[in-house]
PDB file of C-alpha atoms and ligand atoms in Angstrom:
ATOM      1  CA  MET A   1     -37.651   4.868  14.258  1.00 96.00           C
ATOM      2  CA  ILE A   2     -33.959   4.034  14.710  1.00 98.00           C
ATOM      3  CA  VAL A   3     -32.027   1.711  12.431  1.00 98.00           C
ATOM      4  CA  ALA A   4     -28.454   0.899  13.553  1.00 98.00           C
ATOM      5  CA  LEU A   5     -26.117  -0.667  11.049  1.00 98.00           C
ATOM      6  CA  ASN A   6     -23.561  -3.103  12.502  1.00 98.00           C
ATOM      7  CA  ASN A   7     -20.869  -3.651   9.880  1.00 98.00           C
ATOM      8  CA  LYS A   8     -19.051  -6.053  12.276  1.00 98.00           C
ATOM      9  CA  SER A   9     -15.465  -6.826  11.203  1.00 98.00           C
ATOM     10  CA  ASN A  10     -16.140  -6.162   7.534  1.00 98.00           C
ATOM     11  CA  LEU A  11     -14.971  -3.650   4.922  1.00 98.00           C
ATOM     12  CA  ASN A  12     -11.402  -2.467   4.558  1.00 98.00           C
ATOM     13  CA  ILE A  13     -10.948   1.250   4.010  1.00 97.00           C
ATOM     14  CA  GLU A  14     -11.217   1.136   0.238  1.00 97.00           C
ATOM     15  CA  GLU A  15     -14.340  -1.036   0.371  1.00 98.00           C
ATOM     16  CA  TYR A  16     -15.738   1.267   3.013  1.00 98.00           C
ATOM     17  CA  LYS A  17     -15.226   4.374   0.914  1.00 97.00           C
ATOM     18  CA  LYS A  18     -17.328   2.802  -1.883  1.00 98.00           C
ATOM     19  CA  TYR A  19     -19.862   1.577   0.646  1.00 98.00           C
ATOM     20  CA  VAL A  20     -20.457   4.993   2.283  1.00 97.00           C
ATOM     21  CA  GLU A  21     -20.842   6.525  -1.179  1.00 97.00           C
ATOM     22  CA  GLU A  22     -23.713   4.111  -1.749  1.00 97.00           C
ATOM     23  CA  LEU A  23     -25.035   4.732   1.761  1.00 96.00           C
ATOM     24  CA  SER A  24     -25.109   8.483   1.220  1.00 95.00           C
ATOM     25  CA  LYS A  25     -27.774   7.984  -1.446  1.00 96.00           C
ATOM     26  CA  ILE A  26     -30.049   6.238   1.005  1.00 95.00           C
ATOM     27  CA  TYR A  27     -33.247   7.983   2.039  1.00 94.00           C
ATOM     28  CA  PHE A  28     -34.738   7.412   5.465  1.00 96.00           C
ATOM     29  CA  ARG A  29     -36.938   9.655   7.544  1.00 94.00           C
ATOM     30  CA  GLY A  30     -35.881   7.990  10.770  1.00 95.00           C
ATOM     31  CA  LYS A  31     -32.475   7.890  12.511  1.00 96.00           C
ATOM     32  CA  LEU A  32     -29.753   5.898  10.823  1.00 97.00           C
ATOM     33  CA  ILE A  33     -26.705   5.024  12.963  1.00 98.00           C
ATOM     34  CA  LEU A  34     -23.671   3.580  11.207  1.00 98.00           C
ATOM     35  CA  CYS A  35     -21.388   1.338  13.295  1.00 98.00           C
ATOM     36  CA  PRO A  36     -18.320   0.504  11.169  1.00 98.00           C
ATOM     37  CA  ASN A  37     -15.067  -1.033  12.464  1.00 98.00           C
ATOM     38  CA  TYR A  38     -12.810   1.272  14.468  1.00 97.00           C
ATOM     39  CA  LEU A  39     -10.518   2.148  11.553  1.00 97.00           C
ATOM     40  CA  ASN A  40     -13.419   3.139   9.300  1.00 98.00           C
ATOM     41  CA  LEU A  41     -14.878   5.301  12.017  1.00 97.00           C
ATOM     42  CA  THR A  42     -12.197   7.881  11.312  1.00 95.00           C
ATOM     43  CA  GLU A  43     -13.457   8.369   7.712  1.00 95.00           C
ATOM     44  CA  LYS A  44     -15.518  11.523   7.393  1.00 92.00           C
ATOM     45  CA  VAL A  45     -19.182  10.713   6.644  1.00 94.00           C
ATOM     46  CA  ASP A  46     -22.406  12.647   6.843  1.00 93.00           C
ATOM     47  CA  ILE A  47     -24.223  10.089   8.996  1.00 95.00           C
ATOM     48  CA  LEU A  48     -24.556   9.431  12.752  1.00 97.00           C
ATOM     49  CA  LEU A  49     -21.759   7.185  13.931  1.00 98.00           C
ATOM     50  CA  GLY A  50     -21.569   4.469  16.489  1.00 98.00           C
ATOM     51  CA  ALA A  51     -18.669   2.201  17.573  1.00 98.00           C
ATOM     52  CA  GLN A  52     -19.122  -1.534  17.942  1.00 98.00           C
ATOM     53  CA  ASN A  53     -17.293  -1.686  21.221  1.00 98.00           C
ATOM     54  CA  VAL A  54     -15.576   0.600  23.742  1.00 98.00           C
ATOM     55  CA  SER A  55     -13.027   0.294  26.523  1.00 98.00           C
ATOM     56  CA  PRO A  56     -14.353  -0.234  30.036  1.00 98.00           C
ATOM     57  CA  TYR A  57     -11.532   2.048  31.232  1.00 98.00           C
ATOM     58  CA  THR A  58     -10.791   5.730  30.921  1.00 98.00           C
ATOM     59  CA  GLU A  59      -7.836   6.595  28.694  1.00 97.00           C
ATOM     60  CA  GLY A  60      -4.383   5.529  29.913  1.00 97.00           C
ATOM     61  CA  ALA A  61      -2.192   2.459  30.147  1.00 98.00           C
ATOM     62  CA  HIS A  62      -4.593  -0.056  28.604  1.00 97.00           C
ATOM     63  CA  THR A  63      -2.924  -1.530  25.530  1.00 97.00           C
ATOM     64  CA  GLY A  64      -5.257  -2.166  22.615  1.00 96.00           C
ATOM     65  CA  GLU A  65      -8.225  -0.351  24.132  1.00 97.00           C
ATOM     66  CA  ILE A  66     -10.141   2.615  22.646  1.00 98.00           C
ATOM     67  CA  ALA A  67     -11.629   4.921  25.257  1.00 98.00           C
ATOM     68  CA  ALA A  68     -15.062   6.512  25.052  1.00 98.00           C
ATOM     69  CA  SER A  69     -13.419   9.957  25.242  1.00 98.00           C
ATOM     70  CA  GLN A  70     -11.417   9.173  22.119  1.00 98.00           C
ATOM     71  CA  LEU A  71     -14.500   8.057  20.233  1.00 98.00           C
ATOM     72  CA  SER A  72     -16.359  11.142  21.316  1.00 98.00           C
ATOM     73  CA  ALA A  73     -13.482  13.311  20.168  1.00 98.00           C
ATOM     74  CA  ILE A  74     -14.030  12.189  16.563  1.00 97.00           C
ATOM     75  CA  GLY A  75     -17.759  12.766  16.752  1.00 97.00           C
ATOM     76  CA  VAL A  76     -18.944   9.266  17.594  1.00 98.00           C
ATOM     77  CA  LYS A  77     -22.225   9.480  19.518  1.00 98.00           C
ATOM     78  CA  TYR A  78     -23.087   5.836  20.121  1.00 98.00           C
ATOM     79  CA  SER A  79     -21.514   2.485  20.856  1.00 98.00           C
ATOM     80  CA  ILE A  80     -22.847  -1.035  20.808  1.00 98.00           C
ATOM     81  CA  VAL A  81     -22.068  -2.834  24.082  1.00 98.00           C
ATOM     82  CA  GLY A  82     -22.633  -6.390  25.119  1.00 97.00           C
ATOM     83  CA  HIS A  83     -23.068  -7.819  21.650  1.00 97.00           C
ATOM     84  CA  SER A  84     -23.524 -11.582  21.863  1.00 95.00           C
ATOM     85  CA  GLU A  85     -20.422 -12.030  19.680  1.00 95.00           C
ATOM     86  CA  ARG A  86     -18.483 -10.404  22.542  1.00 96.00           C
ATOM     87  CA  ARG A  87     -20.394 -11.489  25.639  1.00 93.00           C
ATOM     88  CA  SER A  88     -18.522 -14.815  25.890  1.00 88.00           C
ATOM     89  CA  ILE A  89     -15.361 -12.853  26.731  1.00 93.00           C
ATOM     90  CA  GLU A  90     -17.007 -10.090  28.788  1.00 96.00           C
ATOM     91  CA  SER A  91     -18.482 -10.079  32.257  1.00 95.00           C
ATOM     92  CA  GLU A  92     -21.652  -8.167  33.193  1.00 96.00           C
ATOM     93  CA  SER A  93     -19.574  -5.779  35.316  1.00 96.00           C
ATOM     94  CA  GLU A  94     -17.260  -5.077  32.380  1.00 97.00           C
ATOM     95  CA  ILE A  95     -20.251  -4.362  30.169  1.00 98.00           C
ATOM     96  CA  PHE A  96     -21.606  -2.023  32.810  1.00 98.00           C
ATOM     97  CA  ASP A  97     -18.249  -0.220  33.055  1.00 98.00           C
ATOM     98  CA  LYS A  98     -18.428   0.381  29.300  1.00 98.00           C
ATOM     99  CA  ILE A  99     -21.898   1.841  29.653  1.00 98.00           C
ATOM    100  CA  LYS A 100     -20.643   4.166  32.415  1.00 98.00           C
ATOM    101  CA  ARG A 101     -17.697   5.361  30.313  1.00 98.00           C
ATOM    102  CA  LEU A 102     -19.999   6.143  27.408  1.00 98.00           C
ATOM    103  CA  LEU A 103     -22.466   8.057  29.534  1.00 98.00           C
ATOM    104  CA  GLU A 104     -19.652  10.035  31.197  1.00 98.00           C
ATOM    105  CA  ASN A 105     -18.675  11.148  27.707  1.00 98.00           C
ATOM    106  CA  GLY A 106     -22.161  12.166  26.637  1.00 98.00           C
ATOM    107  CA  MET A 107     -22.567   9.111  24.404  1.00 98.00           C
ATOM    108  CA  SER A 108     -25.443   6.625  24.136  1.00 98.00           C
ATOM    109  CA  PRO A 109     -24.889   2.889  24.673  1.00 98.00           C
ATOM    110  CA  ILE A 110     -26.751   0.471  22.446  1.00 98.00           C
ATOM    111  CA  LEU A 111     -26.948  -2.367  24.942  1.00 98.00           C
ATOM    112  CA  CYS A 112     -27.521  -5.787  23.352  1.00 98.00           C
ATOM    113  CA  VAL A 113     -29.432  -8.362  25.316  1.00 98.00           C
ATOM    114  CA  GLY A 114     -30.885 -11.684  24.327  1.00 98.00           C
ATOM    115  CA  GLU A 115     -31.190 -15.362  25.176  1.00 97.00           C
ATOM    116  CA  LYS A 116     -29.443 -18.326  23.653  1.00 96.00           C
ATOM    117  CA  GLN A 117     -31.417 -21.173  22.022  1.00 95.00           C
ATOM    118  CA  ASN A 118     -31.072 -23.514  25.068  1.00 96.00           C
ATOM    119  CA  GLU A 119     -32.098 -20.720  27.408  1.00 97.00           C
ATOM    120  CA  ARG A 120     -35.282 -20.124  25.393  1.00 95.00           C
ATOM    121  CA  GLU A 121     -36.000 -23.888  25.374  1.00 95.00           C
ATOM    122  CA  LYS A 122     -35.661 -23.986  29.150  1.00 97.00           C
ATOM    123  CA  GLY A 123     -38.150 -21.097  29.484  1.00 96.00           C
ATOM    124  CA  ALA A 124     -35.400 -18.883  30.881  1.00 97.00           C
ATOM    125  CA  THR A 125     -35.684 -15.973  28.381  1.00 97.00           C
ATOM    126  CA  LYS A 126     -37.070 -13.446  30.835  1.00 98.00           C
ATOM    127  CA  ALA A 127     -34.608 -14.467  33.593  1.00 98.00           C
ATOM    128  CA  VAL A 128     -31.714 -13.937  31.129  1.00 97.00           C
ATOM    129  CA  LEU A 129     -32.989 -10.564  29.948  1.00 98.00           C
ATOM    130  CA  GLY A 130     -33.613  -9.456  33.579  1.00 98.00           C
ATOM    131  CA  LYS A 131     -30.020 -10.332  34.508  1.00 97.00           C
ATOM    132  CA  GLN A 132     -28.538  -8.571  31.484  1.00 97.00           C
ATOM    133  CA  LEU A 133     -30.539  -5.448  32.260  1.00 98.00           C
ATOM    134  CA  SER A 134     -30.152  -5.423  36.016  1.00 97.00           C
ATOM    135  CA  SER A 135     -27.209  -3.015  36.368  1.00 97.00           C
ATOM    136  CA  VAL A 136     -28.805  -0.467  34.083  1.00 97.00           C
ATOM    137  CA  VAL A 137     -32.074  -0.809  35.981  1.00 97.00           C
ATOM    138  CA  ASN A 138     -30.525  -0.767  39.487  1.00 97.00           C
ATOM    139  CA  TYR A 139     -27.389   1.382  39.321  1.00 97.00           C
ATOM    140  CA  LEU A 140     -28.016   4.145  36.849  1.00 97.00           C
ATOM    141  CA  THR A 141     -29.813   7.373  37.674  1.00 96.00           C
ATOM    142  CA  GLU A 142     -33.054   8.108  35.835  1.00 95.00           C
ATOM    143  CA  ASN A 143     -31.152  10.710  33.814  1.00 96.00           C
ATOM    144  CA  GLU A 144     -28.340   8.341  32.836  1.00 97.00           C
ATOM    145  CA  ARG A 145     -30.773   5.593  32.006  1.00 97.00           C
ATOM    146  CA  SER A 146     -32.635   7.806  29.580  1.00 96.00           C
ATOM    147  CA  ASN A 147     -29.598   7.768  27.226  1.00 97.00           C
ATOM    148  CA  VAL A 148     -29.485   3.978  26.911  1.00 98.00           C
ATOM    149  CA  ILE A 149     -30.905   2.229  23.853  1.00 98.00           C
ATOM    150  CA  VAL A 150     -31.575  -1.478  24.220  1.00 98.00           C
ATOM    151  CA  ALA A 151     -31.346  -3.971  21.401  1.00 98.00           C
ATOM    152  CA  TYR A 152     -33.201  -7.232  21.904  1.00 98.00           C
ATOM    153  CA  GLU A 153     -31.166  -9.756  19.890  1.00 98.00           C
ATOM    154  CA  PRO A 154     -31.968 -13.432  20.462  1.00 97.00           C
ATOM    155  CA  VAL A 155     -28.590 -15.024  20.031  1.00 95.00           C
ATOM    156  CA  TRP A 156     -29.994 -17.887  17.926  1.00 94.00           C
ATOM    157  CA  ALA A 157     -31.445 -15.398  15.457  1.00 94.00           C
ATOM    158  CA  ILE A 158     -28.192 -13.534  14.742  1.00 94.00           C
ATOM    159  CA  GLY A 159     -26.809 -14.215  11.322  1.00 90.00           C
ATOM    160  CA  THR A 160     -28.767 -17.469  11.068  1.00 93.00           C
ATOM    161  CA  GLY A 161     -31.811 -16.455   9.016  1.00 91.00           C
ATOM    162  CA  LEU A 162     -33.960 -17.743  11.908  1.00 91.00           C
ATOM    163  CA  ILE A 163     -36.370 -15.266  13.377  1.00 95.00           C
ATOM    164  CA  PRO A 164     -38.686 -15.376  16.386  1.00 95.00           C
ATOM    165  CA  THR A 165     -42.388 -15.149  15.930  1.00 96.00           C
ATOM    166  CA  ASN A 166     -43.994 -11.749  16.366  1.00 98.00           C
ATOM    167  CA  GLU A 167     -45.524 -13.009  19.579  1.00 97.00           C
ATOM    168  CA  GLU A 168     -42.118 -13.984  20.955  1.00 97.00           C
ATOM    169  CA  ILE A 169     -40.588 -10.636  20.031  1.00 98.00           C
ATOM    170  CA  ASN A 170     -43.559  -8.840  21.497  1.00 98.00           C
ATOM    171  CA  GLU A 171     -43.255 -10.773  24.726  1.00 98.00           C
ATOM    172  CA  ALA A 172     -39.536 -10.186  25.136  1.00 98.00           C
ATOM    173  CA  ILE A 173     -39.627  -6.469  24.264  1.00 98.00           C
ATOM    174  CA  SER A 174     -42.712  -5.882  26.400  1.00 98.00           C
ATOM    175  CA  PHE A 175     -40.784  -7.503  29.288  1.00 98.00           C
ATOM    176  CA  ILE A 176     -37.809  -5.229  28.674  1.00 98.00           C
ATOM    177  CA  LYS A 177     -40.153  -2.261  28.698  1.00 98.00           C
ATOM    178  CA  THR A 178     -41.571  -3.240  32.089  1.00 98.00           C
ATOM    179  CA  LYS A 179     -37.984  -2.761  33.401  1.00 97.00           C
ATOM    180  CA  LEU A 180     -37.149   0.282  31.267  1.00 97.00           C
ATOM    181  CA  PRO A 181     -40.457   1.906  30.293  1.00 96.00           C
ATOM    182  CA  ASN A 182     -38.836   5.069  28.897  1.00 95.00           C
ATOM    183  CA  ASN A 183     -36.171   3.534  26.719  1.00 98.00           C
ATOM    184  CA  LYS A 184     -36.136   2.742  23.031  1.00 98.00           C
ATOM    185  CA  VAL A 185     -35.896  -0.953  22.299  1.00 98.00           C
ATOM    186  CA  LEU A 186     -34.629  -2.223  18.949  1.00 98.00           C
ATOM    187  CA  TYR A 187     -34.977  -5.709  17.486  1.00 98.00           C
ATOM    188  CA  GLY A 188     -31.924  -7.441  16.008  1.00 98.00           C
ATOM    189  CA  GLY A 189     -31.288 -10.849  14.462  1.00 97.00           C
ATOM    190  CA  SER A 190     -31.672 -11.696  10.767  1.00 96.00           C
ATOM    191  CA  ALA A 191     -33.959  -8.716  10.067  1.00 97.00           C
ATOM    192  CA  ASN A 192     -34.059  -8.120   6.325  1.00 97.00           C
ATOM    193  CA  GLU A 193     -36.011  -6.548   3.471  1.00 97.00           C
ATOM    194  CA  GLU A 194     -38.247  -9.619   3.180  1.00 97.00           C
ATOM    195  CA  ASN A 195     -39.220 -10.308   6.837  1.00 97.00           C
ATOM    196  CA  ILE A 196     -39.689  -6.643   7.651  1.00 98.00           C
ATOM    197  CA  ASP A 197     -43.298  -6.791   6.366  1.00 97.00           C
ATOM    198  CA  THR A 198     -44.063  -9.194   9.216  1.00 97.00           C
ATOM    199  CA  LEU A 199     -41.746  -7.671  11.812  1.00 97.00           C
ATOM    200  CA  LYS A 200     -43.197  -4.195  11.460  1.00 97.00           C
ATOM    201  CA  GLU A 201     -46.495  -5.470  12.829  1.00 97.00           C
ATOM    202  CA  VAL A 202     -44.857  -5.683  16.275  1.00 98.00           C
ATOM    203  CA  GLU A 203     -45.759  -2.303  17.673  1.00 97.00           C
ATOM    204  CA  VAL A 204     -43.383  -2.352  20.595  1.00 98.00           C
ATOM    205  CA  ILE A 205     -40.338  -2.375  18.325  1.00 98.00           C
ATOM    206  CA  ASP A 206     -38.744   1.122  18.198  1.00 98.00           C
ATOM    207  CA  GLY A 207     -36.184   0.252  15.543  1.00 98.00           C
ATOM    208  CA  TYR A 208     -33.721  -2.361  14.308  1.00 98.00           C
ATOM    209  CA  LEU A 209     -30.095  -3.370  14.670  1.00 98.00           C
ATOM    210  CA  VAL A 210     -29.036  -5.047  11.426  1.00 98.00           C
ATOM    211  CA  GLY A 211     -25.812  -6.883  10.615  1.00 97.00           C
ATOM    212  CA  GLY A 212     -25.820  -8.656   7.285  1.00 97.00           C
ATOM    213  CA  LEU A 213     -28.347  -6.241   5.804  1.00 98.00           C
ATOM    214  CA  SER A 214     -26.107  -3.289   6.688  1.00 98.00           C
ATOM    215  CA  LEU A 215     -23.616  -4.442   4.056  1.00 98.00           C
ATOM    216  CA  LYS A 216     -26.146  -4.343   1.203  1.00 98.00           C
ATOM    217  CA  PRO A 217     -27.239  -0.711   0.646  1.00 97.00           C
ATOM    218  CA  ASP A 218     -29.761  -1.610  -2.117  1.00 97.00           C
ATOM    219  CA  LYS A 219     -31.588  -4.104   0.110  1.00 98.00           C
ATOM    220  CA  LEU A 220     -31.261  -1.778   3.049  1.00 98.00           C
ATOM    221  CA  GLN A 221     -33.110   0.900   1.068  1.00 98.00           C
ATOM    222  CA  ILE A 222     -35.949  -1.524   0.367  1.00 98.00           C
ATOM    223  CA  PHE A 223     -36.056  -2.368   4.101  1.00 98.00           C
ATOM    224  CA  LEU A 224     -36.145   1.323   5.083  1.00 98.00           C
ATOM    225  CA  ASP A 225     -38.838   2.124   2.497  1.00 97.00           C
ATOM    226  CA  LYS A 226     -41.021  -0.564   3.944  1.00 96.00           C
ATOM    227  CA  LEU A 227     -40.494   0.876   7.445  1.00 94.00           C
ATOM    228  CA  SER A 228     -41.575   4.381   6.596  1.00 84.00           C
TER     229      SER A 228
HETATM  230  P1  LIG B   1     -27.712  -9.960  11.584  1.00 70.24           P
HETATM  231  O1  LIG B   1     -26.843  -9.400  12.813  1.00 70.24           O
HETATM  232  O2  LIG B   1     -28.691  -8.907  11.198  1.00 70.24           O
HETATM  233  O3  LIG B   1     -26.714 -10.296  10.547  1.00 70.24           O
HETATM  234  O4  LIG B   1     -28.426 -11.161  12.150  1.00 70.24           O
HETATM  235  C1  LIG B   1     -27.455  -8.565  13.761  1.00 70.24           C
HETATM  236  C2  LIG B   1     -26.414  -8.251  14.845  1.00 70.24           C
HETATM  237  O5  LIG B   1     -25.542  -9.071  15.143  1.00 70.24           O
HETATM  238  O6  LIG B   1     -26.397  -7.134  15.396  1.00 70.24           O
END
């Protein structure tokens, strides 16, 4: 079981130092991946690290970008790509370029996919997921593909407290697994220490990507205890 913690644009360095002290007391038998903001990534911690974003380019004249090689050089093994909070300013080809840069540097992309509310209402969920997965399915080698983690995050469930039914999650993740049968698929979107009792009944979920919960170590521990 994988649990990835997306701190988003939270925690300045002083706050982060206190936070990781709390986090270091957490017990989890599975794999915990901490994705802090770029600045906090440079702080030494005894936990697997992921970035929240990465440059689509290799290093060079790209002002403001952080290259996969630079993340890798400080020990970062993962990066979220295609998060819905970024997708509005990113094209599918840019997201795919980011995935390629990560793989070239021996890192694992955590590729976020998910439909918006109106897309679900139109019955377009699978079409949206299929489109968001198509480059990984069509243009990566089997070997490259094996390093990709997918996070199914319905956009309308992120940070809203709304959550799909178990049937809806099962249907979406099972669909993803028809395209990528050998990949881990996480669920993300308002997962917390209360709804985990229900969520964990969905057998196709291989782990979770949590935002709000990542900032509350005490509640996170309850969540992780219920998972094990
Ligand atoms: P949330 O965020 O858990 O706060 O809904 C999840 C995410 O955006 O990855």
